[in-house]
mmCIF file of C-alpha atoms and ligand atoms in Angstrom:
data_model
loop_
_atom_site.group_PDB
_atom_site.id
_atom_site.type_symbol
_atom_site.label_atom_id
_atom_site.label_comp_id
_atom_site.label_asym_id
_atom_site.label_seq_id
_atom_site.Cartn_x
_atom_site.Cartn_y
_atom_site.Cartn_z
ATOM 1 C CA UNK A 1 0.000 0.000 0.000
ATOM 2 C CA UNK A 2 1.318 3.463 -0.878
ATOM 3 C CA UNK A 3 2.236 5.542 2.157
ATOM 4 C CA UNK A 4 0.621 8.997 2.434
ATOM 5 C CA UNK A 5 3.995 10.555 1.642
ATOM 6 C CA UNK A 6 4.296 8.940 -1.774
ATOM 7 C CA UNK A 7 2.063 11.633 -3.271
ATOM 8 C CA UNK A 8 4.805 14.085 -2.302
ATOM 9 C CA UNK A 9 6.771 13.066 -5.422
ATOM 10 C CA UNK A 10 4.224 14.857 -7.579
ATOM 11 C CA UNK A 11 4.769 18.040 -5.578
ATOM 12 C CA UNK A 12 1.000 18.323 -5.033
ATOM 13 C CA UNK A 13 -0.161 18.246 -1.405
ATOM 14 C CA UNK A 14 -2.195 15.078 -0.899
ATOM 15 C CA UNK A 15 -5.848 16.138 -0.749
ATOM 16 C CA UNK A 16 -7.559 15.358 2.564
ATOM 17 C CA UNK A 17 -9.590 12.145 2.238
ATOM 18 C CA UNK A 18 -12.987 11.585 3.839
ATOM 19 C CA UNK A 19 -13.321 7.978 2.639
ATOM 20 C CA UNK A 20 -11.112 6.274 5.232
ATOM 21 C CA UNK A 21 -12.177 2.707 6.033
ATOM 22 C CA UNK A 22 -12.489 1.832 9.725
ATOM 23 C CA UNK A 23 -9.962 -1.034 9.466
ATOM 24 C CA UNK A 24 -7.530 1.191 7.584
ATOM 25 C CA UNK A 25 -7.607 3.657 10.490
ATOM 26 C CA UNK A 26 -7.256 0.887 13.063
ATOM 27 C CA UNK A 27 -4.249 -0.531 11.157
ATOM 28 C CA UNK A 28 -2.437 2.807 11.426
ATOM 29 C CA UNK A 29 -2.358 2.384 15.224
ATOM 30 C CA UNK A 30 -0.390 -0.871 14.818
ATOM 31 C CA UNK A 31 2.401 0.659 12.748
ATOM 32 C CA UNK A 32 5.798 1.182 14.391
ATOM 33 C CA UNK A 33 5.788 4.591 16.089
ATOM 34 C CA UNK A 34 8.701 5.978 14.058
ATOM 35 C CA UNK A 35 7.019 5.067 10.763
ATOM 36 C CA UNK A 36 3.907 6.925 11.907
ATOM 37 C CA UNK A 37 5.970 9.893 13.030
ATOM 38 C CA UNK A 38 7.855 9.975 9.716
ATOM 39 C CA UNK A 39 4.652 10.081 7.660
ATOM 40 C CA UNK A 40 2.794 12.398 10.032
ATOM 41 C CA UNK A 41 5.626 14.923 10.195
ATOM 42 C CA UNK A 42 6.069 14.831 6.409
ATOM 43 C CA UNK A 43 2.390 15.577 5.857
ATOM 44 C CA UNK A 44 2.510 18.266 8.497
ATOM 45 C CA UNK A 45 5.331 20.046 6.639
ATOM 46 C CA UNK A 46 3.447 19.886 3.353
ATOM 47 C CA UNK A 47 0.251 21.376 4.777
ATOM 48 C CA UNK A 48 1.849 23.726 7.318
ATOM 49 C CA UNK A 49 5.183 24.692 5.711
ATOM 50 C CA UNK A 50 5.764 27.519 8.186
ATOM 51 C CA UNK A 51 5.585 25.089 11.083
ATOM 52 C CA UNK A 52 4.006 27.615 13.451
ATOM 53 C CA UNK A 53 1.966 26.997 16.578
ATOM 54 C CA UNK A 54 -1.420 28.687 16.847
ATOM 55 C CA UNK A 55 -2.057 30.100 20.302
ATOM 56 C CA UNK A 56 -5.560 30.321 21.767
ATOM 57 C CA UNK A 57 -6.773 31.593 25.078
ATOM 58 C CA UNK A 58 -9.764 30.097 26.867
ATOM 59 C CA UNK A 59 -12.207 31.914 29.082
ATOM 60 C CA UNK A 60 -14.953 30.255 31.068
ATOM 61 C CA UNK A 61 -17.841 32.699 30.559
ATOM 62 C CA UNK A 62 -20.258 30.600 32.634
ATOM 63 C CA UNK A 63 -18.872 28.180 35.166
ATOM 64 C CA UNK A 64 -20.228 25.055 36.865
ATOM 65 C CA UNK A 65 -23.735 23.923 37.898
ATOM 66 C CA UNK A 66 -24.101 22.100 34.576
ATOM 67 C CA UNK A 67 -27.022 19.633 34.457
ATOM 68 C CA UNK A 68 -25.117 17.120 32.292
ATOM 69 C CA UNK A 69 -23.323 14.075 33.719
ATOM 70 C CA UNK A 70 -20.071 13.942 31.670
ATOM 71 C CA UNK A 71 -17.935 11.646 33.859
ATOM 72 C CA UNK A 72 -14.728 13.625 33.292
ATOM 73 C CA UNK A 73 -16.102 17.078 34.005
ATOM 74 C CA UNK A 74 -15.587 19.129 37.181
ATOM 75 C CA UNK A 75 -18.456 21.446 36.111
ATOM 76 C CA UNK A 76 -21.265 18.902 36.376
ATOM 77 C CA UNK A 77 -23.696 19.709 39.196
ATOM 78 C CA UNK A 78 -23.778 15.982 39.998
ATOM 79 C CA UNK A 79 -20.200 15.764 41.309
ATOM 80 C CA UNK A 80 -18.685 17.286 44.436
ATOM 81 C CA UNK A 81 -15.557 18.955 43.051
ATOM 82 C CA UNK A 82 -15.376 22.075 45.208
ATOM 83 C CA UNK A 83 -15.934 24.358 42.210
ATOM 84 C CA UNK A 84 -17.627 27.731 42.779
ATOM 85 C CA UNK A 85 -20.365 28.165 40.165
ATOM 86 C CA UNK A 86 -20.526 31.532 38.361
ATOM 87 C CA UNK A 87 -23.256 33.166 36.289
ATOM 88 C CA UNK A 88 -22.672 34.354 32.730
ATOM 89 C CA UNK A 89 -19.908 37.002 32.797
ATOM 90 C CA UNK A 90 -20.732 40.562 31.840
ATOM 91 C CA UNK A 91 -19.557 42.010 28.555
ATOM 92 C CA UNK A 92 -16.898 44.273 30.089
ATOM 93 C CA UNK A 93 -15.176 41.375 31.844
ATOM 94 C CA UNK A 94 -15.062 39.398 28.606
ATOM 95 C CA UNK A 95 -13.612 42.367 26.680
ATOM 96 C CA UNK A 96 -10.957 42.888 29.361
ATOM 97 C CA UNK A 97 -9.927 39.224 29.182
ATOM 98 C CA UNK A 98 -9.855 39.243 25.370
ATOM 99 C CA UNK A 99 -7.621 42.357 25.350
ATOM 100 C CA UNK A 100 -5.242 40.734 27.829
ATOM 101 C CA UNK A 101 -5.160 37.532 25.789
ATOM 102 C CA UNK A 102 -4.246 39.436 22.646
ATOM 103 C CA UNK A 103 -1.577 41.447 24.473
ATOM 104 C CA UNK A 104 -0.088 38.152 25.698
ATOM 105 C CA UNK A 105 0.180 36.832 22.117
ATOM 106 C CA UNK A 106 -3.031 34.860 21.520
ATOM 107 C CA UNK A 107 -4.554 34.957 18.026
ATOM 108 C CA UNK A 108 -7.764 33.116 18.956
ATOM 109 C CA UNK A 109 -10.119 33.624 21.894
ATOM 110 C CA UNK A 110 -12.380 30.775 22.931
ATOM 111 C CA UNK A 111 -15.364 31.247 25.248
ATOM 112 C CA UNK A 112 -16.702 28.203 27.098
ATOM 113 C CA UNK A 113 -19.995 27.878 28.955
ATOM 114 C CA UNK A 114 -21.181 25.028 31.172
ATOM 115 C CA UNK A 115 -24.533 24.669 29.409
ATOM 116 C CA UNK A 116 -26.374 21.629 28.109
ATOM 117 C CA UNK A 117 -27.621 24.098 25.477
ATOM 118 C CA UNK A 118 -27.895 27.889 25.514
ATOM 119 C CA UNK A 119 -31.248 29.707 25.926
ATOM 120 C CA UNK A 120 -32.318 32.620 23.689
ATOM 121 C CA UNK A 121 -31.324 35.407 26.133
ATOM 122 C CA UNK A 122 -27.953 33.754 26.679
ATOM 123 C CA UNK A 123 -27.371 33.581 22.918
ATOM 124 C CA UNK A 124 -28.135 37.319 22.707
ATOM 125 C CA UNK A 125 -25.562 38.160 25.405
ATOM 126 C CA UNK A 126 -22.951 35.878 23.827
ATOM 127 C CA UNK A 127 -23.488 37.431 20.380
ATOM 128 C CA UNK A 128 -22.445 40.785 21.858
ATOM 129 C CA UNK A 129 -19.294 39.147 23.268
ATOM 130 C CA UNK A 130 -18.459 37.640 19.879
ATOM 131 C CA UNK A 131 -18.772 41.040 18.166
ATOM 132 C CA UNK A 132 -16.344 42.597 20.660
ATOM 133 C CA UNK A 133 -13.821 39.777 20.327
ATOM 134 C CA UNK A 134 -13.944 40.167 16.530
ATOM 135 C CA UNK A 135 -13.488 43.941 16.857
ATOM 136 C CA UNK A 136 -10.180 43.218 18.620
ATOM 137 C CA UNK A 137 -9.062 41.333 15.516
ATOM 138 C CA UNK A 138 -9.057 37.986 17.291
ATOM 139 C CA UNK A 139 -10.430 34.797 15.798
ATOM 140 C CA UNK A 140 -13.449 33.791 17.828
ATOM 141 C CA UNK A 141 -14.478 30.387 19.110
ATOM 142 C CA UNK A 142 -17.275 29.329 21.463
ATOM 143 C CA UNK A 143 -18.349 26.115 23.135
ATOM 144 C CA UNK A 144 -21.838 26.331 24.629
ATOM 145 C CA UNK A 145 -23.243 22.805 24.344
ATOM 146 C CA UNK A 146 -25.897 21.684 21.864
ATOM 147 C CA UNK A 147 -27.170 24.175 19.258
ATOM 148 C CA UNK A 148 -30.205 24.255 16.997
ATOM 149 C CA UNK A 149 -29.736 25.126 13.327
ATOM 150 C CA UNK A 150 -31.191 28.593 14.017
ATOM 151 C CA UNK A 151 -28.823 29.274 16.915
ATOM 152 C CA UNK A 152 -25.844 28.198 14.792
ATOM 153 C CA UNK A 153 -26.986 30.671 12.116
ATOM 154 C CA UNK A 154 -27.291 33.467 14.679
ATOM 155 C CA UNK A 155 -23.798 32.880 16.052
ATOM 156 C CA UNK A 156 -22.374 32.838 12.526
ATOM 157 C CA UNK A 157 -24.148 36.148 11.815
ATOM 158 C CA UNK A 158 -22.545 37.653 14.927
ATOM 159 C CA UNK A 159 -19.124 36.752 13.490
ATOM 160 C CA UNK A 160 -18.278 33.498 15.262
ATOM 161 C CA UNK A 161 -15.456 31.752 13.369
ATOM 162 C CA UNK A 162 -15.274 28.386 15.167
ATOM 163 C CA UNK A 163 -17.679 26.352 17.273
ATOM 164 C CA UNK A 164 -16.204 23.697 19.573
ATOM 165 C CA UNK A 165 -18.288 20.617 20.261
ATOM 166 C CA UNK A 166 -16.437 17.379 20.979
ATOM 167 C CA UNK A 167 -17.316 13.756 20.296
ATOM 168 C CA UNK A 168 -15.207 12.999 23.381
ATOM 169 C CA UNK A 169 -14.752 9.291 22.502
ATOM 170 C CA UNK A 170 -16.043 6.458 20.290
ATOM 171 C CA UNK A 171 -19.753 5.821 19.871
ATOM 172 C CA UNK A 172 -19.270 2.433 21.633
ATOM 173 C CA UNK A 173 -17.577 3.840 24.766
ATOM 174 C CA UNK A 174 -19.629 7.043 24.894
ATOM 175 C CA UNK A 175 -22.539 5.685 27.030
ATOM 176 C CA UNK A 176 -20.031 4.882 29.795
ATOM 177 C CA UNK A 177 -18.990 8.549 29.843
ATOM 178 C CA UNK A 178 -22.162 10.576 29.210
ATOM 179 C CA UNK A 179 -25.781 9.476 29.608
ATOM 180 C CA UNK A 180 -27.618 12.805 29.434
ATOM 181 C CA UNK A 181 -27.221 13.374 25.700
ATOM 182 C CA UNK A 182 -26.624 10.994 22.825
ATOM 183 C CA UNK A 183 -23.791 10.669 20.351
ATOM 184 C CA UNK A 184 -26.306 11.421 17.601
ATOM 185 C CA UNK A 185 -27.245 14.707 19.313
ATOM 186 C CA UNK A 186 -23.567 15.690 19.175
ATOM 187 C CA UNK A 187 -23.378 14.819 15.483
ATOM 188 C CA UNK A 188 -26.543 16.867 14.858
ATOM 189 C CA UNK A 189 -25.067 19.969 16.525
ATOM 190 C CA UNK A 190 -21.903 19.543 14.462
ATOM 191 C CA UNK A 191 -23.998 19.369 11.271
ATOM 192 C CA UNK A 192 -25.810 22.594 12.255
ATOM 193 C CA UNK A 193 -22.476 24.343 12.828
ATOM 194 C CA UNK A 194 -21.072 23.124 9.486
ATOM 195 C CA UNK A 195 -24.260 24.024 7.611
ATOM 196 C CA UNK A 196 -24.221 27.530 9.099
ATOM 197 C CA UNK A 197 -20.792 28.012 7.501
ATOM 198 C CA UNK A 198 -18.726 28.098 10.691
ATOM 199 C CA UNK A 199 -15.493 26.185 11.103
ATOM 200 C CA UNK A 200 -15.903 23.063 13.208
ATOM 201 C CA UNK A 201 -13.658 22.419 16.209
ATOM 202 C CA UNK A 202 -14.240 18.812 17.250
ATOM 203 C CA UNK A 203 -12.112 16.222 18.984
ATOM 204 C CA UNK A 204 -12.036 14.172 22.141
ATOM 205 C CA UNK A 205 -10.366 13.086 25.346
ATOM 206 C CA UNK A 206 -7.749 10.366 25.786
ATOM 207 C CA UNK A 207 -7.033 8.552 29.029
ATOM 208 C CA UNK A 208 -10.606 7.863 30.161
ATOM 209 C CA UNK A 209 -10.098 4.065 30.123
ATOM 210 C CA UNK A 210 -10.909 3.707 26.422
ATOM 211 C CA UNK A 211 -9.264 1.046 24.229
ATOM 212 C CA UNK A 212 -7.105 1.572 21.154
ATOM 213 C CA UNK A 213 -10.158 0.452 19.137
ATOM 214 C CA UNK A 214 -12.137 3.327 20.697
ATOM 215 C CA UNK A 215 -9.446 5.858 19.792
ATOM 216 C CA UNK A 216 -9.382 4.552 16.226
ATOM 217 C CA UNK A 217 -13.186 4.646 16.001
ATOM 218 C CA UNK A 218 -13.347 8.243 17.245
ATOM 219 C CA UNK A 219 -10.710 9.397 14.755
ATOM 220 C CA UNK A 220 -12.493 7.455 11.999
ATOM 221 C CA UNK A 221 -15.756 9.294 12.767
ATOM 222 C CA UNK A 222 -13.945 12.656 12.659
ATOM 223 C CA UNK A 223 -12.050 11.873 9.457
ATOM 224 C CA UNK A 224 -15.137 10.674 7.577
ATOM 225 C CA UNK A 225 -17.383 13.666 8.299
ATOM 226 C CA UNK A 226 -18.623 15.488 5.153
ATOM 227 C CA UNK A 227 -15.665 17.812 5.727
ATOM 228 C CA UNK A 228 -12.806 17.364 8.188
ATOM 229 C CA UNK A 229 -13.212 19.532 11.298
ATOM 230 C CA UNK A 230 -10.928 22.506 10.696
ATOM 231 C CA UNK A 231 -9.683 22.156 14.272
ATOM 232 C CA UNK A 232 -9.320 18.912 16.254
ATOM 233 C CA UNK A 233 -8.650 19.231 19.992
ATOM 234 C CA UNK A 234 -6.929 16.242 21.539
ATOM 235 C CA UNK A 235 -7.419 16.481 25.293
ATOM 236 C CA UNK A 236 -5.701 14.296 27.833
ATOM 237 C CA UNK A 237 -8.046 13.679 30.743
ATOM 238 C CA UNK A 238 -7.407 16.087 33.597
ATOM 239 C CA UNK A 239 -8.322 13.953 36.574
ATOM 240 C CA UNK A 240 -10.375 16.003 39.008
ATOM 241 C CA UNK A 241 -11.174 14.690 42.488
ATOM 242 C CA UNK A 242 -14.902 14.107 42.886
ATOM 243 C CA UNK A 243 -15.513 13.159 39.235
ATOM 244 C CA UNK A 244 -16.202 9.491 38.433
ATOM 245 C CA UNK A 245 -13.059 9.263 36.290
ATOM 246 C CA UNK A 246 -10.728 10.356 39.060
ATOM 247 C CA UNK A 247 -8.212 7.547 39.603
ATOM 248 C CA UNK A 248 -8.382 5.832 36.181
ATOM 249 C CA UNK A 249 -5.130 4.456 34.741
ATOM 250 C CA UNK A 250 -3.126 7.411 33.370
ATOM 251 C CA UNK A 251 -2.454 7.569 29.631
ATOM 252 C CA UNK A 252 0.913 6.327 28.321
ATOM 253 C CA UNK A 253 2.518 9.495 26.812
ATOM 254 C CA UNK A 254 3.626 7.555 23.720
ATOM 255 C CA UNK A 255 -0.004 6.559 23.098
ATOM 256 C CA UNK A 256 -0.924 10.243 23.104
ATOM 257 C CA UNK A 257 1.838 10.906 20.556
ATOM 258 C CA UNK A 258 0.707 7.919 18.458
ATOM 259 C CA UNK A 259 -2.857 9.205 18.410
ATOM 260 C CA UNK A 260 -1.742 12.677 17.302
ATOM 261 C CA UNK A 261 0.355 11.172 14.505
ATOM 262 C CA UNK A 262 -2.630 9.127 13.301
ATOM 263 C CA UNK A 263 -4.874 12.197 13.466
ATOM 264 C CA UNK A 264 -2.341 14.189 11.400
ATOM 265 C CA UNK A 265 -2.228 11.434 8.749
ATOM 266 C CA UNK A 266 -6.035 11.195 8.600
ATOM 267 C CA UNK A 267 -6.728 14.963 8.633
ATOM 268 C CA UNK A 268 -3.550 16.483 7.202
ATOM 269 C CA UNK A 269 -4.826 20.045 6.764
ATOM 270 C CA UNK A 270 -6.640 20.468 10.102
ATOM 271 C CA UNK A 271 -5.288 22.261 13.145
ATOM 272 C CA UNK A 272 -4.515 19.664 15.808
ATOM 273 C CA UNK A 273 -4.805 21.204 19.209
ATOM 274 C CA UNK A 274 -2.829 19.751 22.104
ATOM 275 C CA UNK A 275 -5.506 20.823 24.583
ATOM 276 C CA UNK A 276 -6.172 19.815 28.177
ATOM 277 C CA UNK A 277 -3.644 17.853 30.191
ATOM 278 C CA UNK A 278 -0.409 19.644 29.282
ATOM 279 C CA UNK A 279 0.343 20.425 32.928
ATOM 280 C CA UNK A 280 0.878 16.704 33.447
ATOM 281 C CA UNK A 281 3.008 16.284 30.290
ATOM 282 C CA UNK A 282 6.774 16.593 30.221
ATOM 283 C CA UNK A 283 8.388 19.025 27.784
ATOM 284 C CA UNK A 284 9.696 15.982 25.891
ATOM 285 C CA UNK A 285 6.182 14.539 25.450
ATOM 286 C CA UNK A 286 4.951 17.894 24.166
ATOM 287 C CA UNK A 287 7.949 18.128 21.788
ATOM 288 C CA UNK A 288 7.072 14.719 20.334
ATOM 289 C CA UNK A 289 3.403 15.767 20.073
ATOM 290 C CA UNK A 290 4.421 18.858 18.053
ATOM 291 C CA UNK A 291 6.643 16.693 15.855
ATOM 292 C CA UNK A 292 3.708 14.308 15.303
ATOM 293 C CA UNK A 293 1.580 17.205 14.038
ATOM 294 C CA UNK A 294 0.082 19.141 16.947
ATOM 295 C CA UNK A 295 0.115 22.821 15.970
ATOM 296 C CA UNK A 296 -2.083 24.628 18.444
ATOM 297 C CA UNK A 297 -2.169 25.050 22.208
ATOM 298 C CA UNK A 298 -4.168 26.840 24.858
ATOM 299 C CA UNK A 299 -2.137 29.534 26.497
ATOM 300 C CA UNK A 300 -2.437 31.014 29.975
ATOM 301 C CA UNK A 301 -2.553 29.782 33.569
ATOM 302 C CA UNK A 302 -6.030 28.284 33.321
ATOM 303 C CA UNK A 303 -8.086 26.237 30.850
ATOM 304 C CA UNK A 304 -11.746 26.562 31.864
ATOM 305 C CA UNK A 305 -11.490 25.517 35.497
ATOM 306 C CA UNK A 306 -8.253 23.501 35.694
ATOM 307 C CA UNK A 307 -4.581 24.463 35.498
ATOM 308 C CA UNK A 308 -2.604 24.977 32.301
ATOM 309 C CA UNK A 309 1.151 25.595 32.037
ATOM 310 C CA UNK A 310 1.823 29.311 32.480
ATOM 311 C CA UNK A 311 2.783 31.617 29.610
ATOM 312 C CA UNK A 312 6.437 31.804 30.678
ATOM 313 C CA UNK A 313 6.837 28.018 30.610
ATOM 314 C CA UNK A 314 5.172 27.747 27.197
ATOM 315 C CA UNK A 315 7.233 30.561 25.690
ATOM 316 C CA UNK A 316 10.367 28.919 26.991
ATOM 317 C CA UNK A 317 9.327 25.557 25.520
ATOM 318 C CA UNK A 318 8.545 27.039 22.087
ATOM 319 C CA UNK A 319 11.882 28.868 22.151
ATOM 320 C CA UNK A 320 13.796 25.710 23.079
ATOM 321 C CA UNK A 321 12.134 23.915 20.166
ATOM 322 C CA UNK A 322 12.637 26.808 17.737
ATOM 323 C CA UNK A 323 8.881 26.992 17.109
ATOM 324 C CA UNK A 324 7.209 30.308 16.265
ATOM 325 C CA UNK A 325 3.708 31.337 17.350
ATOM 326 C CA UNK A 326 1.248 32.390 14.659
ATOM 327 C CA UNK A 327 1.157 36.200 14.450
ATOM 328 C CA UNK A 328 -1.478 38.148 16.370
ATOM 329 C CA UNK A 329 -3.948 39.693 13.873
ATOM 330 C CA UNK A 330 -4.377 43.472 13.677
ATOM 331 C CA UNK A 331 -7.326 44.986 15.532
ATOM 332 C CA UNK A 332 -10.012 46.785 13.527
ATOM 333 C CA UNK A 333 -10.557 49.560 15.995
ATOM 334 C CA UNK A 334 -11.178 47.610 19.203
ATOM 335 C CA UNK A 335 -8.445 49.370 21.188
HETATM 336 N N1 LIG B 1 -20.677 22.455 28.069
HETATM 337 C C1 LIG B 1 -20.201 22.462 26.756
HETATM 338 C C2 LIG B 1 -20.064 21.082 26.180
HETATM 339 O O1 LIG B 1 -19.809 20.135 26.905
HETATM 340 O O2 LIG B 1 -20.189 20.952 24.958
HETATM 341 C C3 LIG B 1 -18.919 23.222 26.558
HETATM 342 C C4 LIG B 1 -17.787 23.163 27.591
HETATM 343 S S1 LIG B 1 -17.038 21.576 27.856
HETATM 344 C C5 LIG B 1 -16.101 21.846 29.326
HETATM 345 C C6 LIG B 1 -15.874 21.424 26.528
HETATM 346 C C7 LIG B 1 -15.030 20.168 26.456
HETATM 347 O O3 LIG B 1 -14.004 20.193 27.444
HETATM 348 C C8 LIG B 1 -15.696 18.830 26.690
HETATM 349 O O4 LIG B 1 -16.383 18.364 25.575
HETATM 350 C C9 LIG B 1 -14.521 17.931 26.977
HETATM 351 O O5 LIG B 1 -14.043 17.336 25.788
HETATM 352 C C10 LIG B 1 -13.478 18.893 27.557
HETATM 353 N N2 LIG B 1 -13.217 18.590 28.979
HETATM 354 C C11 LIG B 1 -14.017 18.873 30.023
HETATM 355 N N3 LIG B 1 -13.488 18.430 31.183
HETATM 356 C C12 LIG B 1 -12.301 17.846 30.864
HETATM 357 C C13 LIG B 1 -11.301 17.187 31.626
HETATM 358 N N4 LIG B 1 -11.410 17.017 32.946
HETATM 359 N N5 LIG B 1 -10.210 16.715 30.976
HETATM 360 C C14 LIG B 1 -10.097 16.875 29.643
HETATM 361 N N6 LIG B 1 -11.024 17.476 28.874
HETATM 362 C C15 LIG B 1 -12.119 17.950 29.470
HETATM 363 C C1 LIG B 2 -11.539 21.352 24.346
HETATM 364 O O1 LIG B 2 -11.592 20.345 23.625
HETATM 365 N N1 LIG B 2 -10.736 21.496 25.393
HETATM 366 C C2 LIG B 2 -10.968 22.755 26.059
HETATM 367 C C3 LIG B 2 -11.927 23.447 25.080
HETATM 368 N N2 LIG B 2 -12.277 22.424 24.165
HETATM 369 C C4 LIG B 2 -13.091 24.198 25.568
HETATM 370 C C5 LIG B 2 -11.519 22.608 27.441
HETATM 371 C C6 LIG B 2 -10.716 21.767 28.326
HETATM 372 C C7 LIG B 2 -11.317 21.814 29.669
HETATM 373 C C8 LIG B 2 -10.512 21.068 30.675
HETATM 374 C C9 LIG B 2 -11.160 21.040 32.003
HETATM 375 C C10 LIG B 2 -11.383 22.386 32.652
HETATM 376 O O2 LIG B 2 -10.441 23.219 32.682
HETATM 377 O O3 LIG B 2 -12.464 22.596 33.175
HETATM 378 FE FE1 LIG B 3 -21.552 20.299 31.237
HETATM 379 FE FE2 LIG B 3 -19.913 20.514 29.141
HETATM 380 FE FE3 LIG B 3 -18.994 19.689 31.556
HETATM 381 FE FE4 LIG B 3 -20.560 18.075 30.144
HETATM 382 S S1 LIG B 3 -18.513 18.808 29.540
HETATM 383 S S2 LIG B 3 -20.768 18.521 32.347
HETATM 384 S S3 LIG B 3 -21.938 19.526 29.169
HETATM 385 S S4 LIG B 3 -19.786 21.680 31.056
#
C-alpha cells in the first residue's frame, strides 16, 4: 500500500480524504511509532510549511452547575468537586480578558460555557461578546453545548469563526462517559455548525479508560465527516477529584503521541490542538506531540477551570524547540 507521503513526489499536497475505512484507520495504530511519526511529520510540513503553533486563550464565561453528567467534568452539578459556580460574565469582563489575551500573544479567543444548550437570552448576550472579540481582531471560538440550526446561524451572523463541540470518545464507549445526551445529538449539533458556515472544532479526550479500538473509532468518525473539522482538539483527561473518572489508569505518553500522529495522517490540513492535560506532560512529550503534528495550544494559567502551564513556561518551551507562534492579527478599531 502506498504511504501517504508517496504523493509528495508529484509536488502536489495530498488532498484530505474523507473515505477512510475503519480497518484502515485501526491498522495505522499498529504501525511502528517511528514510521507513523515519519509520515505524520512529512504531511505536516506539506500542509503547514511555516511550522508555526497557533495560540488560543480560553475563558470560562459561565462556570459550573451544569445539568449534564459527563464523567470527566468538574463542572457537572452531579459531582462534588469544590468548584464555585458563576453566572454568565458581563460584557466588560469578557472584553478585558480578550484584550489581555491578545496582548499576551493569543490569536484566537475561545469562550466556554457550562450549558447543556444555551437559551435565547444567553445567545443574545454571547453574540455581543463575539462582536467585541472580533473587533479586537481575534479569531473567535465558542463552546456552549448543543445548538439548533437557528442558533448556529445566529452565532455565525454575529461573526463566530469556530464552534467547539467534541465527540469525546467512540460511539461504543460514549454511554459509559455521558448518559444525558446521545452521540447522535452531538453529530446533529456539528452538522448545524457546518451548515451555518462556521469552522468546526471537534475532537475528544484520551485517558478515560478507552481502548485503542475506541481511539481509532473516534478518529475514523472525525475523518469521515462530510468535511474534516478545521480544528481537532486532543485532550488528555485532567483527573479532578470528585468526578467518576478520578483515579483511572493514566495515559501512556507515547499513546498520546501515536494518536496525534494518526490524526495528522487522517486529517492532514486540520489544526490539531494539544488541549487539556499539558500540565501533566513533560516538555519531551509535548515536543514529540508537536513533531507528530500538533500545531495549536491553549495559552495562559487556566483552561476553563483547571490548570494549564503558564505563559512563561510555554514561551520557553517554544523557544527551546525553535517553534514560532502564529502572528497576532491586527485589531479593527477595538483598542
Ligand atoms: N458544556 C459544553 C459542552 O460540553 O459541549 C462546553 C464546555 S465543555 C467543558 C468542553 C469540552 O471540554 C468537553 O467536551 C470535553 O471534551 C473537555 N473537557 C471537560 N473536562 C475535561 C477534563 N477534565 N479533561 C479533559 N477534557 C475535558
Ligand atoms: C476542548 O476540547 N478542550 C478545552 C476546550 N475544548 C473548551 C476545554 C478543556 C477543559 C478542561 C477542564 C477544565 O479546565 O475545566
Ligand atoms: Fe456540562 Fe460541558 Fe462539563 Fe458536560 S462537559 S458537564 S456539558 S460543562
